[in-house]
XYZ file of C-alpha atoms in Angstrom:
609
model
C -1.256 -16.394 -4.121
C -4.820 -15.604 -5.239
C -7.333 -17.269 -7.513
C -9.323 -15.754 -10.367
C -12.164 -17.029 -12.519
C -14.104 -15.464 -15.404
C -17.144 -16.452 -17.471
C -18.914 -15.397 -20.649
C -21.800 -17.360 -22.192
C -25.525 -17.920 -21.765
C -25.656 -19.088 -18.158
C -25.863 -17.114 -14.934
C -22.310 -15.856 -14.490
C -22.568 -15.397 -10.708
C -23.400 -19.076 -10.130
C -20.458 -20.262 -12.211
C -18.088 -17.770 -10.611
C -19.026 -18.906 -7.114
C -18.585 -22.553 -8.053
C -15.174 -21.814 -9.530
C -14.057 -19.834 -6.489
C -15.034 -22.684 -4.160
C -12.666 -24.924 -6.121
C -9.922 -22.300 -5.876
C -10.313 -21.644 -2.174
C -6.938 -23.216 -1.423
C -5.374 -20.241 -3.248
C -6.746 -17.678 -0.801
C -8.292 -17.457 2.623
C -9.034 -13.906 3.600
C -11.658 -12.468 1.205
C -13.463 -12.989 -2.098
C -15.711 -11.205 -4.546
C -17.514 -11.287 -7.877
C -18.514 -8.705 -10.478
C -21.228 -9.235 -13.078
C -22.229 -7.058 -16.030
C -25.945 -6.392 -15.538
C -27.694 -4.427 -18.325
C -24.650 -2.276 -19.026
C -23.784 -1.734 -15.368
C -21.195 -3.374 -13.133
C -22.628 -5.121 -10.083
C -19.969 -6.032 -7.514
C -20.214 -7.981 -4.281
C -17.321 -8.712 -1.907
C -16.966 -10.417 1.457
C -14.253 -10.918 4.067
C -13.335 -14.435 5.123
C -13.921 -17.743 3.421
C -15.953 -18.258 0.271
C -19.022 -19.345 2.267
C -19.411 -15.722 3.391
C -19.563 -14.522 -0.211
C -21.975 -17.321 -1.146
C -24.306 -16.240 1.649
C -24.123 -12.604 0.533
C -24.812 -13.478 -3.123
C -27.857 -15.584 -2.179
C -29.654 -12.450 -0.990
C -28.902 -10.512 -4.198
C -30.264 -10.902 -7.725
C -27.576 -11.567 -10.325
C -28.691 -12.342 -13.869
C -25.752 -11.303 -16.087
C -23.955 -13.700 -18.437
C -20.526 -12.052 -18.110
C -18.451 -11.706 -14.984
C -15.219 -12.211 -13.051
C -14.448 -13.465 -9.554
C -11.545 -13.540 -7.140
C -10.397 -15.229 -3.954
C -7.619 -13.474 -2.082
C -4.480 -14.162 -0.091
C -3.490 -10.695 1.078
C -0.152 -9.285 -0.035
C -0.863 -5.537 -0.131
C -3.445 -4.218 2.271
C -5.071 -5.985 5.203
C -7.963 -8.420 4.704
C -11.056 -6.213 4.402
C -14.028 -5.681 2.137
C -12.381 -2.571 0.655
C -9.220 -4.507 -0.228
C -11.080 -7.519 -1.620
C -11.278 -7.879 -5.391
C -12.793 -7.080 -7.888
C -11.637 -3.463 -8.085
C -13.351 -0.797 -10.185
C -12.359 2.476 -11.811
C -13.608 5.899 -10.768
C -16.767 5.646 -12.907
C -17.580 2.059 -11.912
C -17.450 1.057 -15.585
C -14.324 -1.119 -15.679
C -13.558 -3.926 -13.222
C -10.432 -6.051 -12.667
C -9.358 -9.151 -10.723
C -5.669 -9.895 -10.256
C -3.353 -12.664 -9.095
C 0.236 -11.524 -8.570
C 2.049 -8.434 -7.346
C 2.623 -5.102 -9.073
C 6.032 -4.044 -7.815
C 5.918 -0.433 -9.056
C 2.404 0.271 -7.788
C 3.492 3.069 -5.428
C 4.926 5.115 -8.284
C 1.899 4.425 -10.489
C -0.513 5.267 -7.691
C 1.221 8.586 -7.076
C 1.014 9.495 -10.764
C -2.646 8.474 -11.031
C -3.582 10.353 -7.858
C -1.948 13.462 -9.307
C -4.121 12.990 -12.396
C -7.282 13.011 -10.288
C -7.968 9.317 -9.767
C -9.564 8.354 -6.438
C -8.426 5.138 -4.754
C -10.692 3.095 -2.493
C -8.266 0.396 -1.288
C -4.727 -0.216 -0.051
C -3.979 -2.817 -2.740
C -1.457 -2.796 -5.569
C -4.185 -4.171 -7.866
C -6.287 -1.022 -7.899
C -3.661 0.877 -9.901
C -4.316 -1.517 -12.807
C -7.966 -0.616 -13.225
C -7.209 3.116 -12.970
C -4.450 2.790 -15.567
C -6.909 1.071 -17.902
C -9.386 3.875 -17.247
C -6.666 6.424 -18.056
C -6.025 4.694 -21.392
C -9.676 4.006 -22.218
C -11.406 5.821 -25.081
C -14.100 3.324 -26.000
C -11.856 0.348 -26.890
C -11.175 -1.840 -23.838
C -8.703 -4.129 -25.609
C -6.557 -1.185 -26.736
C -6.661 0.264 -23.225
C -5.400 -3.032 -21.779
C -2.658 -3.302 -24.408
C -1.466 0.204 -23.543
C -1.588 -0.496 -19.803
C 0.354 -3.770 -19.635
C 3.802 -2.330 -20.526
C 3.588 -0.019 -17.509
C 3.198 -2.879 -15.023
C 6.314 -4.290 -13.367
C 5.849 -7.572 -11.535
C 3.650 -10.629 -11.907
C 0.009 -10.707 -12.915
C -2.870 -12.747 -14.198
C -5.820 -10.470 -14.911
C -9.500 -10.786 -15.715
C -11.116 -7.582 -17.030
C -14.659 -6.614 -18.043
C -16.486 -3.346 -18.753
C -20.108 -2.286 -18.485
C -19.717 -0.522 -21.833
C -19.097 -3.839 -23.613
C -21.259 -6.666 -22.192
C -19.886 -9.118 -24.781
C -16.198 -8.928 -23.901
C -14.000 -10.724 -21.374
C -10.269 -9.971 -21.415
C -7.503 -11.970 -19.800
C -3.738 -11.509 -19.711
C -0.821 -13.012 -17.795
C 2.838 -12.617 -16.939
C 4.615 -14.951 -14.494
C 1.269 -16.020 -13.004
C -0.939 -18.872 -14.281
C -4.023 -18.287 -16.411
C -5.959 -20.703 -18.613
C -8.824 -20.267 -21.079
C -11.560 -22.906 -20.933
C -13.512 -23.577 -24.122
C -17.065 -24.812 -23.563
C -20.201 -25.181 -25.649
C -20.959 -21.583 -26.659
C -19.279 -20.387 -23.474
C -15.758 -19.548 -22.329
C -13.911 -19.410 -19.033
C -10.811 -17.854 -17.466
C -9.182 -19.443 -14.439
C -5.991 -19.549 -12.404
C -6.183 -23.341 -12.316
C -7.954 -25.964 -14.393
C -9.957 -27.467 -11.475
C -11.938 -24.226 -11.152
C -13.900 -24.914 -14.348
C -13.242 -28.592 -15.106
C -16.910 -29.321 -14.382
C -17.853 -27.337 -17.504
C -15.134 -28.188 -20.018
C -12.073 -30.330 -20.633
C -10.676 -28.101 -23.398
C -8.075 -25.589 -22.285
C -5.574 -23.118 -23.659
C -2.566 -22.376 -21.484
C -1.743 -18.718 -22.049
C 1.927 -17.805 -22.307
C 3.711 -14.869 -20.685
C 2.604 -11.611 -22.272
C -0.479 -13.079 -23.976
C -3.721 -11.101 -24.049
C -6.936 -12.967 -24.847
C -10.075 -11.238 -26.139
C -13.116 -13.463 -25.524
C -16.599 -12.918 -26.902
C -19.609 -15.217 -26.865
C -18.890 -16.318 -30.433
C -15.147 -16.895 -30.109
C -11.763 -15.640 -28.948
C -8.549 -14.031 -30.210
C -5.106 -14.268 -28.612
C -2.376 -11.658 -29.010
C 1.222 -12.408 -28.064
C 3.558 -10.134 -26.093
C 4.415 -8.303 -29.314
C 0.747 -7.537 -29.960
C 0.429 -9.926 -32.913
C -2.529 -12.247 -33.246
C -1.436 -15.836 -32.615
C -2.720 -19.363 -32.162
C -2.268 -21.397 -29.015
C -2.819 -25.127 -28.860
C -6.065 -26.384 -27.351
C -5.361 -29.160 -24.841
C -7.937 -31.779 -23.907
C -7.590 -32.613 -20.224
C -8.542 -36.146 -19.218
C -8.139 -35.718 -15.468
C -10.585 -36.955 -12.894
C -11.278 -34.353 -10.169
C -8.553 -35.660 -7.837
C -6.023 -35.752 -10.663
C -7.029 -32.215 -11.570
C -6.106 -31.074 -8.076
C -2.736 -32.702 -8.582
C -2.282 -30.827 -11.896
C -1.263 -34.057 -13.600
C 1.376 -35.067 -11.051
C 1.257 -38.609 -9.738
C 1.253 -37.472 -6.122
C 0.619 -34.274 -4.209
C 4.119 -34.506 -2.774
C 5.715 -34.363 -6.218
C 3.448 -31.480 -7.240
C 4.427 -29.584 -4.122
C 8.140 -30.218 -4.683
C 7.782 -28.682 -8.129
C 5.782 -25.715 -6.775
C 8.711 -24.511 -4.677
C 10.128 -21.950 -7.126
C 6.744 -20.208 -7.154
C 6.371 -20.499 -3.369
C 9.703 -18.772 -2.747
C 8.940 -16.097 -5.309
C 5.520 -15.485 -3.759
C 7.079 -15.268 -0.287
C 9.577 -12.536 -1.155
C 7.497 -10.540 -3.663
C 6.394 -7.162 -2.346
C 8.293 -7.542 0.925
C 11.747 -6.371 -0.098
C 12.285 -2.606 -0.052
C 15.927 -1.805 0.640
C 15.525 1.831 -0.432
C 13.322 2.425 2.601
C 13.996 0.053 5.499
C 10.757 1.166 7.178
C 8.816 -0.484 4.328
C 10.721 -3.792 4.539
C 8.470 -6.470 6.096
C 6.029 -3.902 7.479
C 3.427 -6.643 7.999
C 5.186 -8.043 11.081
C 4.083 -4.973 13.054
C 7.340 -4.461 14.947
C 8.849 -1.021 15.278
C 12.566 -0.269 15.004
C 12.611 0.173 18.776
C 10.970 -3.238 19.278
C 13.701 -4.879 17.195
C 16.579 -2.880 18.677
C 15.473 -3.891 22.189
C 15.705 -7.631 21.466
C 18.665 -9.232 23.260
C 17.668 -12.869 22.833
C 15.628 -14.949 20.379
C 14.069 -18.311 21.231
C 12.764 -20.268 18.255
C 10.165 -22.932 19.062
C 8.952 -25.479 16.510
C 8.382 -29.182 15.809
C 9.442 -31.598 13.048
C 10.398 -29.959 9.774
C 9.682 -26.512 11.223
C 12.300 -27.240 13.907
C 14.867 -27.743 11.141
C 13.887 -24.329 9.791
C 14.541 -22.984 13.260
C 18.030 -24.501 13.385
C 18.920 -22.653 10.186
C 17.317 -19.565 11.687
C 19.744 -19.767 14.623
C 22.714 -19.576 12.226
C 21.106 -16.685 10.347
C 20.102 -14.583 13.346
C 23.420 -14.955 15.131
C 25.383 -14.221 11.956
C 23.267 -11.402 10.524
C 21.932 -9.755 13.690
C 24.350 -10.658 16.485
C 21.418 -11.722 18.672
C 21.910 -14.807 20.839
C 19.451 -17.392 19.504
C 18.193 -20.663 20.986
C 16.145 -23.312 19.187
C 13.837 -25.678 21.031
C 11.507 -28.502 20.121
C 8.086 -27.371 21.269
C 7.289 -30.491 23.265
C 10.504 -30.034 25.279
C 10.477 -26.270 25.679
C 7.064 -26.248 27.310
C 8.203 -28.448 30.191
C 11.432 -26.782 31.240
C 12.184 -23.603 33.158
C 11.908 -20.462 31.056
C 14.877 -18.077 31.077
C 13.227 -15.204 29.217
C 12.147 -11.622 29.809
C 10.493 -8.737 28.013
C 13.523 -8.340 25.737
C 13.233 -11.926 24.503
C 11.548 -12.555 21.160
C 9.806 -15.925 20.903
C 9.507 -17.065 17.263
C 7.089 -19.933 16.710
C 7.186 -21.741 13.359
C 4.279 -23.880 12.165
C 2.848 -24.701 8.741
C -0.690 -25.141 10.055
C -0.590 -22.754 12.982
C -2.407 -25.382 15.036
C 0.507 -27.484 16.356
C -0.322 -28.109 20.024
C 3.300 -28.472 21.169
C 4.131 -25.095 19.634
C 1.023 -23.268 20.841
C 1.582 -24.190 24.502
C 5.047 -22.580 24.883
C 3.813 -19.542 22.941
C 1.101 -19.025 25.541
C 3.497 -19.629 28.406
C 6.078 -17.157 27.042
C 3.487 -14.400 26.887
C 3.069 -14.682 30.660
C 6.693 -13.569 30.996
C 6.110 -10.465 28.892
C 7.967 -11.803 25.836
C 7.226 -10.419 22.415
C 6.010 -13.193 20.097
C 6.259 -13.619 16.345
C 4.913 -16.519 14.279
C 5.980 -17.814 10.880
C 2.932 -19.595 9.530
C 1.141 -20.613 6.349
C -2.495 -20.483 7.490
C -4.146 -17.127 7.972
C -6.320 -16.891 11.050
C -4.870 -20.012 12.681
C -4.410 -20.189 16.456
C -0.704 -19.332 16.434
C -1.253 -16.271 14.227
C -4.139 -15.042 16.371
C -2.163 -15.382 19.613
C 1.174 -13.965 18.405
C 2.098 -10.304 18.662
C 3.276 -10.412 15.036
C 3.028 -12.819 12.108
C 5.082 -13.356 8.969
C 3.040 -15.461 6.567
C 4.559 -17.893 4.142
C 2.702 -17.995 0.831
C 2.669 -21.689 0.089
C -1.010 -22.352 -0.478
C -2.340 -25.577 1.029
C 0.171 -28.388 1.416
C -1.722 -31.657 0.977
C 1.196 -34.084 1.180
C 1.848 -35.070 4.798
C 5.636 -34.915 4.374
C 6.375 -31.203 4.260
C 8.282 -29.907 1.229
C 7.153 -26.522 -0.026
C 6.185 -25.422 3.486
C 9.812 -25.974 4.543
C 11.305 -23.862 1.761
C 8.593 -21.247 2.296
C 9.579 -21.056 5.967
C 13.242 -20.798 5.004
C 12.483 -17.930 2.626
C 10.562 -16.132 5.379
C 13.252 -16.584 8.014
C 15.963 -15.379 5.594
C 13.989 -12.180 5.015
C 13.386 -11.743 8.737
C 17.083 -12.160 9.594
C 18.160 -9.649 6.936
C 15.559 -7.143 8.148
C 16.643 -7.488 11.781
C 20.296 -7.256 10.705
C 19.620 -3.959 8.925
C 17.777 -2.516 11.934
C 20.458 -3.705 14.359
C 23.173 -2.208 12.126
C 24.940 -5.550 11.901
C 24.755 -5.601 8.104
C 24.939 -2.736 5.646
C 22.435 -1.815 3.008
C 25.043 -2.772 0.383
C 25.492 -6.277 1.772
C 21.713 -6.682 2.116
C 21.228 -5.734 -1.524
C 23.896 -8.259 -2.538
C 22.122 -10.961 -0.539
C 18.717 -10.092 -1.986
C 20.070 -10.080 -5.554
C 21.267 -13.651 -4.964
C 18.060 -14.615 -3.174
C 15.944 -13.486 -6.113
C 17.819 -16.000 -8.300
C 16.934 -18.929 -6.025
C 13.635 -19.889 -7.786
C 15.513 -20.198 -11.100
C 18.261 -22.202 -9.402
C 15.658 -24.592 -8.013
C 14.233 -25.081 -11.499
C 17.689 -26.183 -12.644
C 17.784 -28.781 -9.850
C 14.252 -29.990 -10.612
C 15.360 -30.630 -14.189
C 17.768 -33.234 -12.784
C 14.848 -35.450 -11.748
C 15.764 -38.284 -14.150
C 19.269 -38.369 -12.708
C 17.829 -38.624 -9.213
C 15.373 -41.359 -10.258
C 18.337 -43.374 -11.543
C 20.021 -42.943 -8.167
C 16.865 -43.969 -6.320
C 16.674 -47.181 -8.360
C 20.159 -48.132 -7.154
C 19.446 -47.751 -3.454
C 15.719 -48.079 -2.754
C 16.208 -51.570 -1.292
C 18.669 -50.401 1.356
C 17.654 -50.572 5.037
C 19.741 -47.693 6.453
C 20.982 -44.265 5.289
C 23.247 -41.748 6.993
C 23.032 -38.007 6.167
C 25.953 -35.713 7.026
C 26.268 -31.930 6.933
C 28.186 -29.149 8.664
C 27.203 -25.645 9.707
C 24.102 -24.450 7.893
C 23.868 -27.801 6.132
C 23.583 -29.863 9.312
C 19.828 -29.042 9.572
C 19.502 -30.035 5.909
C 21.028 -33.420 6.763
C 18.370 -33.766 9.481
C 15.589 -32.754 7.104
C 16.814 -35.028 4.301
C 16.886 -37.989 6.692
C 13.435 -37.115 8.029
C 11.946 -37.031 4.522
C 13.368 -40.459 3.703
C 12.112 -42.197 6.841
C 8.711 -40.463 6.702
C 7.746 -41.698 3.265
C 9.871 -44.801 2.580
C 10.081 -46.272 6.120
C 13.840 -46.687 5.675
C 15.848 -46.006 8.819
C 17.797 -42.779 8.256
C 19.777 -40.522 10.564
C 21.073 -36.991 10.125
C 24.304 -36.011 11.897
C 26.758 -33.139 12.095
C 29.596 -34.511 9.977
C 32.169 -33.703 12.654
C 30.324 -35.976 15.091
C 30.591 -38.994 12.831
C 33.717 -40.322 14.542
C 32.009 -40.013 17.928
C 29.804 -43.015 17.226
C 28.009 -43.193 13.866
C 31.186 -44.196 12.033
C 30.727 -47.657 13.593
C 27.695 -48.165 11.339
C 29.504 -47.531 8.064
C 30.348 -50.433 5.764
C 30.011 -51.312 2.083
C 26.211 -51.548 2.414
C 25.653 -48.100 3.910
C 24.712 -45.149 1.633
C 25.987 -41.911 3.179
C 24.505 -38.674 1.822
C 27.050 -35.867 2.271
C 26.055 -32.242 1.758
C 29.273 -30.735 0.422
C 28.543 -27.438 -1.280
C 31.279 -24.784 -1.333
C 31.917 -22.721 1.788
C 34.384 -21.938 4.521
C 34.246 -25.474 5.958
C 34.210 -27.251 2.578
C 37.586 -28.921 3.257
C 36.256 -30.280 6.545
C 33.392 -32.096 4.846
C 35.835 -33.479 2.264
C 37.812 -34.995 5.134
C 34.621 -36.568 6.466
C 33.902 -38.047 3.024
C 37.350 -39.587 2.995
C 36.639 -41.142 6.397
C 33.469 -42.701 4.962
C 35.309 -44.041 1.918
C 38.024 -45.516 4.141
C 35.250 -47.686 5.650
C 33.960 -48.593 2.146
C 30.771 -46.577 2.611
C 28.769 -45.466 -0.457
C 28.982 -41.672 -0.798
C 26.179 -39.681 -2.433
C 27.298 -36.033 -2.462
C 25.347 -32.841 -3.013
C 27.920 -30.385 -4.374
C 28.355 -27.052 -6.143
C 28.224 -27.086 -9.937
C 31.723 -27.207 -11.375
C 33.312 -28.906 -8.357
C 35.613 -31.519 -9.933
C 37.392 -32.481 -6.711
C 34.243 -34.005 -5.239
C 33.913 -36.354 -8.211
C 37.162 -38.035 -7.253
C 35.899 -38.783 -3.731
C 32.173 -39.568 -4.086
C 30.400 -42.481 -5.768
C 27.612 -40.194 -6.996
C 27.321 -36.403 -7.187
C 24.176 -34.305 -7.505
C 25.157 -30.780 -8.493
C 23.332 -27.614 -7.478
C 23.931 -24.131 -8.955
C 26.506 -21.864 -7.307
C 25.109 -19.248 -4.932
C 26.017 -17.359 -1.744
C 27.180 -19.747 0.974
C 24.380 -18.650 3.284
C 21.743 -19.608 0.682
C 22.863 -23.160 -0.081
C 20.454 -24.844 2.389
C 17.436 -23.766 0.366
C 18.943 -25.387 -2.754
C 20.448 -28.439 -1.089
C 17.161 -29.753 0.267
C 15.558 -30.008 -3.197
C 17.496 -33.075 -4.473
C 17.041 -34.747 -1.073
C 13.264 -34.288 -1.305
C 13.248 -35.800 -4.792
C 15.463 -38.685 -3.726
C 13.193 -39.506 -0.776
C 10.080 -39.229 -2.952
C 11.317 -41.563 -5.673
C 12.681 -44.115 -3.184
C 9.276 -44.117 -1.475
C 7.465 -44.630 -4.775
C 9.805 -47.451 -5.816
C 9.129 -49.183 -2.484
C 5.385 -48.967 -3.120
C 4.709 -46.619 -0.184
C 1.833 -44.161 0.063
C 4.020 -41.064 -0.135
C 1.129 -38.607 0.292
C -0.279 -40.261 3.407
C 2.492 -42.177 5.197
C 1.416 -44.599 7.894
C 0.890 -43.249 11.413
C 1.394 -39.606 10.359
C -0.978 -36.637 10.203
C -0.496 -33.339 8.447
C -1.052 -31.244 11.547
C -0.398 -32.476 15.078
C -3.114 -30.677 17.023
C -2.920 -32.780 20.176
C -0.054 -33.329 22.585
């Protein structure tokens, strides 16, 4: 996830670009840059690290142009470096581009362009775009962009300028956000409204395939068919905090609804079945490293621990590697049974969780290889691990983790499939089948999110209850734990997650006509077992709320309420099943008048023991 901003008007473009990038910093951590058109020439400045480094660099330069584009980067192709930072220019330094998204066919395009004589200066997928525009350019930048776009496969939001036309800013998007801000004799491009809300409250939300041509005296929009069209101008009445929430009442709700994009961002550019050696290359582990692993120990805390429990199922099923899961605060104080063929996987949203960092450091003393799954680039866990697989969630402001959890799940699914391929436990054919299903998950989540009104109705029935029980089996047991955790975190209702088969070993004593029992009952090889557990609940007059597979009529006869999720591969259900449980917890918390973004006694990152 990256952020882009563009400006054309009468003011100093560099100052506005820097201000916009500061407001977009949550979209990228590793580098940034701006380009300004100065007397017919392109002046570019880039810096590695946070935006303050670019600001310092710009302060020692003289920028006076009134047209420019800027970018803040979260690396997907190419390591964080000045060469890989945006903006990127063509061979003649006449055309410059910034990009949010991933160009999936960039290798093929790069090969063709290199054969045609183009010289590349970076490792990024983005650079092919500017060279393609150069290839199509014959004096008309808009025509060159129109001829380039059909060749790009993937997601993109682009800002484009040229030194040959100092009165033209072009933007275009496909499956990545881009807005046009309309000011007083000035115009803006941005990934998000907050970037330029200081300057205007009038915005156009570009649609997929749109190309906008912006000049100082106005703009034109062309749809995906190339026809000139009108798009509604929206007046945004947000205060700055509301702008950050994108109109959602709470950060938590915003982050729940961001999950389709998070999962898509996490798998984009990482899946290359045709060449296994290019699958997840960023984790810096050779085939030999992976083949030598005879044990995996996953260490995490809280929600990340629940990710680890699902990881245990995945690694043992897909790789055949014995896998343990430990809570960080417990693992660090017991005897280690590890060696140099043990892989320690630490999972942390922030990368600063003290109880996860300590066992990581201890394991390294035993010669273990270490791998972190983390959301924050440059955090302690990522710096101290042998390898890192980043989730691409952007900042998670809500204390109760939602999108970080599904981002971690997406990452650990990819990791397990990759290891399974290297270990020879799964075939390329079965991996492709899994990935085809996995790619549908963001759309499946959108279907579930559209059931929000149904879930609100359910929340209104039960928000005054004092206790909930969550039951799941197999891969869905960790989802029962996570669903219960979400409810108690933000509503202060007592909730417990249990393996459904353990219910009769104690928890069944709690069930009566006042007890809501959330049963995760999607289709799978132990579906009939969970049905039996539901019947046991009903025999004690418990209230059953079931999460089930779309089209399952049998469950309707046994449960009081059913929330349906789309059908998918059995192994993928956890990533769908948590979504309605997040929404249910959120709306119960809101109805109880709780501060769902900042629950009492909780912090976003636990950096002390």
